[in-house]
Amino acid sequence: MHVVTHGIGHRGQVSAVMLLNSVAPARDGFTTYLHEVEASTRRRAVA
């Protein structure tokens, strides 16, 4: 399990440094993907 979750801490550290330097952190991850897919699905359902 450690190997699977190890990178999460590093991504959080990099994001924190980016925010401290007024740089928007990269949008990555499964939840970002879901938000993008759900948004396009909602647009098709409304149209």
mmCIF file with all atom_site columns, N, CA and C in Angstrom:
data_model
loop_
_atom_site.group_PDB
_atom_site.id
_atom_site.type_symbol
_atom_site.label_atom_id
_atom_site.label_alt_id
_atom_site.label_comp_id
_atom_site.label_asym_id
_atom_site.label_entity_id
_atom_site.label_seq_id
_atom_site.pdbx_PDB_ins_code
_atom_site.Cartn_x
_atom_site.Cartn_y
_atom_site.Cartn_z
_atom_site.occupancy
_atom_site.B_iso_or_equiv
_atom_site.pdbx_formal_charge
_atom_site.auth_seq_id
_atom_site.auth_comp_id
_atom_site.auth_asym_id
_atom_site.auth_atom_id
_atom_site.pdbx_PDB_model_num
ATOM 1   N N  . MET A 1 1  ? 0.823   -1.191 0.000   1.00 0.00 ? 1  MET A N  1
ATOM 2   C CA . MET A 1 1  ? 0.000   0.000  0.000   1.00 0.00 ? 1  MET A CA 1
ATOM 3   C C  . MET A 1 1  ? 0.869   1.258  0.000   1.00 0.00 ? 1  MET A C  1
ATOM 4   N N  . HIS A 1 2  ? 1.984   1.206  0.670   1.00 0.00 ? 2  HIS A N  1
ATOM 5   C CA . HIS A 1 2  ? 2.855   2.377  0.739   1.00 0.00 ? 2  HIS A CA 1
ATOM 6   C C  . HIS A 1 2  ? 3.296   2.815  -0.653  1.00 0.00 ? 2  HIS A C  1
ATOM 7   N N  . VAL A 1 3  ? 3.642   1.858  -1.494  1.00 0.00 ? 3  VAL A N  1
ATOM 8   C CA . VAL A 1 3  ? 4.111   2.201  -2.841  1.00 0.00 ? 3  VAL A CA 1
ATOM 9   C C  . VAL A 1 3  ? 3.005   2.885  -3.629  1.00 0.00 ? 3  VAL A C  1
ATOM 10  N N  . VAL A 1 4  ? 1.785   2.422  -3.455  1.00 0.00 ? 4  VAL A N  1
ATOM 11  C CA . VAL A 1 4  ? 0.653   2.989  -4.190  1.00 0.00 ? 4  VAL A CA 1
ATOM 12  C C  . VAL A 1 4  ? 0.394   4.432  -3.779  1.00 0.00 ? 4  VAL A C  1
ATOM 13  N N  . THR A 1 5  ? 0.486   4.731  -2.498  1.00 0.00 ? 5  THR A N  1
ATOM 14  C CA . THR A 1 5  ? 0.122   6.061  -2.007  1.00 0.00 ? 5  THR A CA 1
ATOM 15  C C  . THR A 1 5  ? 1.310   6.994  -1.794  1.00 0.00 ? 5  THR A C  1
ATOM 16  N N  . HIS A 1 6  ? 2.521   6.530  -1.990  1.00 0.00 ? 6  HIS A N  1
ATOM 17  C CA . HIS A 1 6  ? 3.715   7.318  -1.696  1.00 0.00 ? 6  HIS A CA 1
ATOM 18  C C  . HIS A 1 6  ? 3.756   8.637  -2.473  1.00 0.00 ? 6  HIS A C  1
ATOM 19  N N  . GLY A 1 7  ? 3.422   8.597  -3.746  1.00 0.00 ? 7  GLY A N  1
ATOM 20  C CA . GLY A 1 7  ? 3.498   9.795  -4.578  1.00 0.00 ? 7  GLY A CA 1
ATOM 21  C C  . GLY A 1 7  ? 2.504   10.878 -4.200  1.00 0.00 ? 7  GLY A C  1
ATOM 22  N N  . ILE A 1 8  ? 1.441   10.517 -3.509  1.00 0.00 ? 8  ILE A N  1
ATOM 23  C CA . ILE A 1 8  ? 0.427   11.497 -3.126  1.00 0.00 ? 8  ILE A CA 1
ATOM 24  C C  . ILE A 1 8  ? 1.037   12.585 -2.252  1.00 0.00 ? 8  ILE A C  1
ATOM 25  N N  . GLY A 1 9  ? 1.883   12.189 -1.318  1.00 0.00 ? 9  GLY A N  1
ATOM 26  C CA . GLY A 1 9  ? 2.531   13.164 -0.441  1.00 0.00 ? 9  GLY A CA 1
ATOM 27  C C  . GLY A 1 9  ? 3.414   14.122 -1.210  1.00 0.00 ? 9  GLY A C  1
ATOM 28  N N  . HIS A 1 10 ? 4.150   13.582 -2.186  1.00 0.00 ? 10 HIS A N  1
ATOM 29  C CA . HIS A 1 10 ? 5.026   14.436 -2.987  1.00 0.00 ? 10 HIS A CA 1
ATOM 30  C C  . HIS A 1 10 ? 4.223   15.410 -3.846  1.00 0.00 ? 10 HIS A C  1
ATOM 31  N N  . ARG A 1 11 ? 3.130   14.936 -4.428  1.00 0.00 ? 11 ARG A N  1
ATOM 32  C CA . ARG A 1 11 ? 2.287   15.834 -5.231  1.00 0.00 ? 11 ARG A CA 1
ATOM 33  C C  . ARG A 1 11 ? 1.726   16.952 -4.360  1.00 0.00 ? 11 ARG A C  1
ATOM 34  N N  . GLY A 1 12 ? 1.352   16.619 -3.138  1.00 0.00 ? 12 GLY A N  1
ATOM 35  C CA . GLY A 1 12 ? 0.860   17.639 -2.210  1.00 0.00 ? 12 GLY A CA 1
ATOM 36  C C  . GLY A 1 12 ? 1.928   18.660 -1.866  1.00 0.00 ? 12 GLY A C  1
ATOM 37  N N  . GLN A 1 13 ? 3.159   18.190 -1.672  1.00 0.00 ? 13 GLN A N  1
ATOM 38  C CA . GLN A 1 13 ? 4.261   19.104 -1.371  1.00 0.00 ? 13 GLN A CA 1
ATOM 39  C C  . GLN A 1 13 ? 4.537   20.036 -2.546  1.00 0.00 ? 13 GLN A C  1
ATOM 40  N N  . VAL A 1 14 ? 4.552   19.485 -3.747  1.00 0.00 ? 14 VAL A N  1
ATOM 41  C CA . VAL A 1 14 ? 4.793   20.303 -4.940  1.00 0.00 ? 14 VAL A CA 1
ATOM 42  C C  . VAL A 1 14 ? 3.671   21.320 -5.112  1.00 0.00 ? 14 VAL A C  1
ATOM 43  N N  . SER A 1 15 ? 2.434   20.894 -4.903  1.00 0.00 ? 15 SER A N  1
ATOM 44  C CA . SER A 1 15 ? 1.298   21.816 -5.018  1.00 0.00 ? 15 SER A CA 1
ATOM 45  C C  . SER A 1 15 ? 1.401   22.946 -4.007  1.00 0.00 ? 15 SER A C  1
ATOM 46  N N  . ALA A 1 16 ? 1.833   22.634 -2.788  1.00 0.00 ? 16 ALA A N  1
ATOM 47  C CA . ALA A 1 16 ? 1.974   23.665 -1.758  1.00 0.00 ? 16 ALA A CA 1
ATOM 48  C C  . ALA A 1 16 ? 3.029   24.692 -2.149  1.00 0.00 ? 16 ALA A C  1
ATOM 49  N N  . VAL A 1 17 ? 4.155   24.232 -2.672  1.00 0.00 ? 17 VAL A N  1
ATOM 50  C CA . VAL A 1 17 ? 5.216   25.150 -3.106  1.00 0.00 ? 17 VAL A CA 1
ATOM 51  C C  . VAL A 1 17 ? 4.725   26.009 -4.270  1.00 0.00 ? 17 VAL A C  1
ATOM 52  N N  . MET A 1 18 ? 3.983   25.404 -5.188  1.00 0.00 ? 18 MET A N  1
ATOM 53  C CA . MET A 1 18 ? 3.456   26.168 -6.318  1.00 0.00 ? 18 MET A CA 1
ATOM 54  C C  . MET A 1 18 ? 2.508   27.258 -5.828  1.00 0.00 ? 18 MET A C  1
ATOM 55  N N  . LEU A 1 19 ? 1.623   26.919 -4.890  1.00 0.00 ? 19 LEU A N  1
ATOM 56  C CA . LEU A 1 19 ? 0.686   27.908 -4.358  1.00 0.00 ? 19 LEU A CA 1
ATOM 57  C C  . LEU A 1 19 ? 1.408   29.036 -3.637  1.00 0.00 ? 19 LEU A C  1
ATOM 58  N N  . LEU A 1 20 ? 2.471   28.709 -2.908  1.00 0.00 ? 20 LEU A N  1
ATOM 59  C CA . LEU A 1 20 ? 3.256   29.739 -2.220  1.00 0.00 ? 20 LEU A CA 1
ATOM 60  C C  . LEU A 1 20 ? 3.910   30.701 -3.206  1.00 0.00 ? 20 LEU A C  1
ATOM 61  N N  . ASN A 1 21 ? 4.134   30.230 -4.428  1.00 0.00 ? 21 ASN A N  1
ATOM 62  C CA . ASN A 1 21 ? 4.761   31.056 -5.457  1.00 0.00 ? 21 ASN A CA 1
ATOM 63  C C  . ASN A 1 21 ? 3.745   31.580 -6.471  1.00 0.00 ? 21 ASN A C  1
ATOM 64  N N  . SER A 1 22 ? 2.476   31.594 -6.080  1.00 0.00 ? 22 SER A N  1
ATOM 65  C CA . SER A 1 22 ? 1.379   32.118 -6.912  1.00 0.00 ? 22 SER A CA 1
ATOM 66  C C  . SER A 1 22 ? 1.266   31.426 -8.260  1.00 0.00 ? 22 SER A C  1
ATOM 67  N N  . VAL A 1 23 ? 1.528   30.138 -8.264  1.00 0.00 ? 23 VAL A N  1
ATOM 68  C CA . VAL A 1 23 ? 1.380   29.334 -9.475  1.00 0.00 ? 23 VAL A CA 1
ATOM 69  C C  . VAL A 1 23 ? 0.270   28.325 -9.213  1.00 0.00 ? 23 VAL A C  1
ATOM 70  N N  . ALA A 1 24 ? -0.656  28.225 -10.149 1.00 0.00 ? 24 ALA A N  1
ATOM 71  C CA . ALA A 1 24 ? -1.751  27.272 -9.980  1.00 0.00 ? 24 ALA A CA 1
ATOM 72  C C  . ALA A 1 24 ? -1.216  25.849 -10.119 1.00 0.00 ? 24 ALA A C  1
ATOM 73  N N  . PRO A 1 25 ? -1.518  24.979 -9.163  1.00 0.00 ? 25 PRO A N  1
ATOM 74  C CA . PRO A 1 25 ? -1.062  23.597 -9.269  1.00 0.00 ? 25 PRO A CA 1
ATOM 75  C C  . PRO A 1 25 ? -1.735  22.890 -10.439 1.00 0.00 ? 25 PRO A C  1
ATOM 76  N N  . ALA A 1 26 ? -1.074  21.874 -10.922 1.00 0.00 ? 26 ALA A N  1
ATOM 77  C CA . ALA A 1 26 ? -1.605  21.107 -12.050 1.00 0.00 ? 26 ALA A CA 1
ATOM 78  C C  . ALA A 1 26 ? -2.889  20.402 -11.641 1.00 0.00 ? 26 ALA A C  1
ATOM 79  N N  . ARG A 1 27 ? -3.825  20.359 -12.560 1.00 0.00 ? 27 ARG A N  1
ATOM 80  C CA . ARG A 1 27 ? -5.061  19.620 -12.314 1.00 0.00 ? 27 ARG A CA 1
ATOM 81  C C  . ARG A 1 27 ? -4.843  18.204 -12.812 1.00 0.00 ? 27 ARG A C  1
ATOM 82  N N  . ASP A 1 28 ? -4.747  17.296 -11.889 1.00 0.00 ? 28 ASP A N  1
ATOM 83  C CA . ASP A 1 28 ? -4.569  15.910 -12.275 1.00 0.00 ? 28 ASP A CA 1
ATOM 84  C C  . ASP A 1 28 ? -5.339  15.027 -11.312 1.00 0.00 ? 28 ASP A C  1
ATOM 85  N N  . GLY A 1 29 ? -5.465  13.807 -11.665 1.00 0.00 ? 29 GLY A N  1
ATOM 86  C CA . GLY A 1 29 ? -6.103  12.860 -10.773 1.00 0.00 ? 29 GLY A CA 1
ATOM 87  C C  . GLY A 1 29 ? -7.456  12.397 -11.263 1.00 0.00 ? 29 GLY A C  1
ATOM 88  N N  . PHE A 1 30 ? -7.937  11.387 -10.626 1.00 0.00 ? 30 PHE A N  1
ATOM 89  C CA . PHE A 1 30 ? -9.188  10.755 -11.015 1.00 0.00 ? 30 PHE A CA 1
ATOM 90  C C  . PHE A 1 30 ? -10.385 11.665 -10.788 1.00 0.00 ? 30 PHE A C  1
ATOM 91  N N  . THR A 1 31 ? -10.383 12.420 -9.693  1.00 0.00 ? 31 THR A N  1
ATOM 92  C CA . THR A 1 31 ? -11.529 13.289 -9.429  1.00 0.00 ? 31 THR A CA 1
ATOM 93  C C  . THR A 1 31 ? -11.631 14.402 -10.463 1.00 0.00 ? 31 THR A C  1
ATOM 94  N N  . THR A 1 32 ? -10.496 14.917 -10.929 1.00 0.00 ? 32 THR A N  1
ATOM 95  C CA . THR A 1 32 ? -10.523 15.928 -11.988 1.00 0.00 ? 32 THR A CA 1
ATOM 96  C C  . THR A 1 32 ? -11.124 15.333 -13.251 1.00 0.00 ? 32 THR A C  1
ATOM 97  N N  . TYR A 1 33 ? -10.712 14.120 -13.576 1.00 0.00 ? 33 TYR A N  1
ATOM 98  C CA . TYR A 1 33 ? -11.264 13.425 -14.739 1.00 0.00 ? 33 TYR A CA 1
ATOM 99  C C  . TYR A 1 33 ? -12.780 13.279 -14.603 1.00 0.00 ? 33 TYR A C  1
ATOM 100 N N  . LEU A 1 34 ? -13.230 12.866 -13.443 1.00 0.00 ? 34 LEU A N  1
ATOM 101 C CA . LEU A 1 34 ? -14.667 12.699 -13.245 1.00 0.00 ? 34 LEU A CA 1
ATOM 102 C C  . LEU A 1 34 ? -15.418 14.014 -13.396 1.00 0.00 ? 34 LEU A C  1
ATOM 103 N N  . HIS A 1 35 ? -14.882 15.096 -12.860 1.00 0.00 ? 35 HIS A N  1
ATOM 104 C CA . HIS A 1 35 ? -15.541 16.398 -12.992 1.00 0.00 ? 35 HIS A CA 1
ATOM 105 C C  . HIS A 1 35 ? -15.651 16.798 -14.459 1.00 0.00 ? 35 HIS A C  1
ATOM 106 N N  . GLU A 1 36 ? -14.620 16.541 -15.243 1.00 0.00 ? 36 GLU A N  1
ATOM 107 C CA . GLU A 1 36 ? -14.657 16.898 -16.662 1.00 0.00 ? 36 GLU A CA 1
ATOM 108 C C  . GLU A 1 36 ? -15.653 16.038 -17.421 1.00 0.00 ? 36 GLU A C  1
ATOM 109 N N  . VAL A 1 37 ? -15.669 14.735 -17.146 1.00 0.00 ? 37 VAL A N  1
ATOM 110 C CA . VAL A 1 37 ? -16.589 13.827 -17.831 1.00 0.00 ? 37 VAL A CA 1
ATOM 111 C C  . VAL A 1 37 ? -18.028 14.136 -17.451 1.00 0.00 ? 37 VAL A C  1
ATOM 112 N N  . GLU A 1 38 ? -18.274 14.364 -16.166 1.00 0.00 ? 38 GLU A N  1
ATOM 113 C CA . GLU A 1 38 ? -19.639 14.663 -15.734 1.00 0.00 ? 38 GLU A CA 1
ATOM 114 C C  . GLU A 1 38 ? -20.132 15.971 -16.334 1.00 0.00 ? 38 GLU A C  1
ATOM 115 N N  . ALA A 1 39 ? -19.263 16.952 -16.457 1.00 0.00 ? 39 ALA A N  1
ATOM 116 C CA . ALA A 1 39 ? -19.672 18.230 -17.043 1.00 0.00 ? 39 ALA A CA 1
ATOM 117 C C  . ALA A 1 39 ? -20.086 18.041 -18.497 1.00 0.00 ? 39 ALA A C  1
ATOM 118 N N  . SER A 1 40 ? -19.310 17.276 -19.261 1.00 0.00 ? 40 SER A N  1
ATOM 119 C CA . SER A 1 40 ? -19.668 17.069 -20.665 1.00 0.00 ? 40 SER A CA 1
ATOM 120 C C  . SER A 1 40 ? -20.937 16.235 -20.774 1.00 0.00 ? 40 SER A C  1
ATOM 121 N N  . THR A 1 41 ? -21.145 15.300 -19.865 1.00 0.00 ? 41 THR A N  1
ATOM 122 C CA . THR A 1 41 ? -22.367 14.497 -19.865 1.00 0.00 ? 41 THR A CA 1
ATOM 123 C C  . THR A 1 41 ? -23.571 15.372 -19.553 1.00 0.00 ? 41 THR A C  1
ATOM 124 N N  . ARG A 1 42 ? -23.430 16.279 -18.599 1.00 0.00 ? 42 ARG A N  1
ATOM 125 C CA . ARG A 1 42 ? -24.532 17.185 -18.256 1.00 0.00 ? 42 ARG A CA 1
ATOM 126 C C  . ARG A 1 42 ? -24.871 18.100 -19.420 1.00 0.00 ? 42 ARG A C  1
ATOM 127 N N  . ARG A 1 43 ? -23.853 18.598 -20.129 1.00 0.00 ? 43 ARG A N  1
ATOM 128 C CA . ARG A 1 43 ? -24.118 19.479 -21.270 1.00 0.00 ? 43 ARG A CA 1
ATOM 129 C C  . ARG A 1 43 ? -24.899 18.745 -22.350 1.00 0.00 ? 43 ARG A C  1
ATOM 130 N N  . ARG A 1 44 ? -24.562 17.472 -22.596 1.00 0.00 ? 44 ARG A N  1
ATOM 131 C CA . ARG A 1 44 ? -25.280 16.701 -23.614 1.00 0.00 ? 44 ARG A CA 1
ATOM 132 C C  . ARG A 1 44 ? -26.713 16.427 -23.181 1.00 0.00 ? 44 ARG A C  1
ATOM 133 N N  . ALA A 1 45 ? -26.933 16.200 -21.894 1.00 0.00 ? 45 ALA A N  1
ATOM 134 C CA . ALA A 1 45 ? -28.274 15.897 -21.401 1.00 0.00 ? 45 ALA A CA 1
ATOM 135 C C  . ALA A 1 45 ? -29.184 17.117 -21.493 1.00 0.00 ? 45 ALA A C  1
ATOM 136 N N  . VAL A 1 46 ? -28.625 18.306 -21.316 1.00 0.00 ? 46 VAL A N  1
ATOM 137 C CA . VAL A 1 46 ? -29.417 19.536 -21.354 1.00 0.00 ? 46 VAL A CA 1
ATOM 138 C C  . VAL A 1 46 ? -29.764 19.908 -22.787 1.00 0.00 ? 46 VAL A C  1
ATOM 139 N N  . ALA A 1 47 ? -28.861 19.643 -23.704 1.00 0.00 ? 47 ALA A N  1
ATOM 140 C CA . ALA A 1 47 ? -29.058 20.049 -25.112 1.00 0.00 ? 47 ALA A CA 1
ATOM 141 C C  . ALA A 1 47 ? -30.126 19.265 -25.808 1.00 0.00 ? 47 ALA A C  1
#
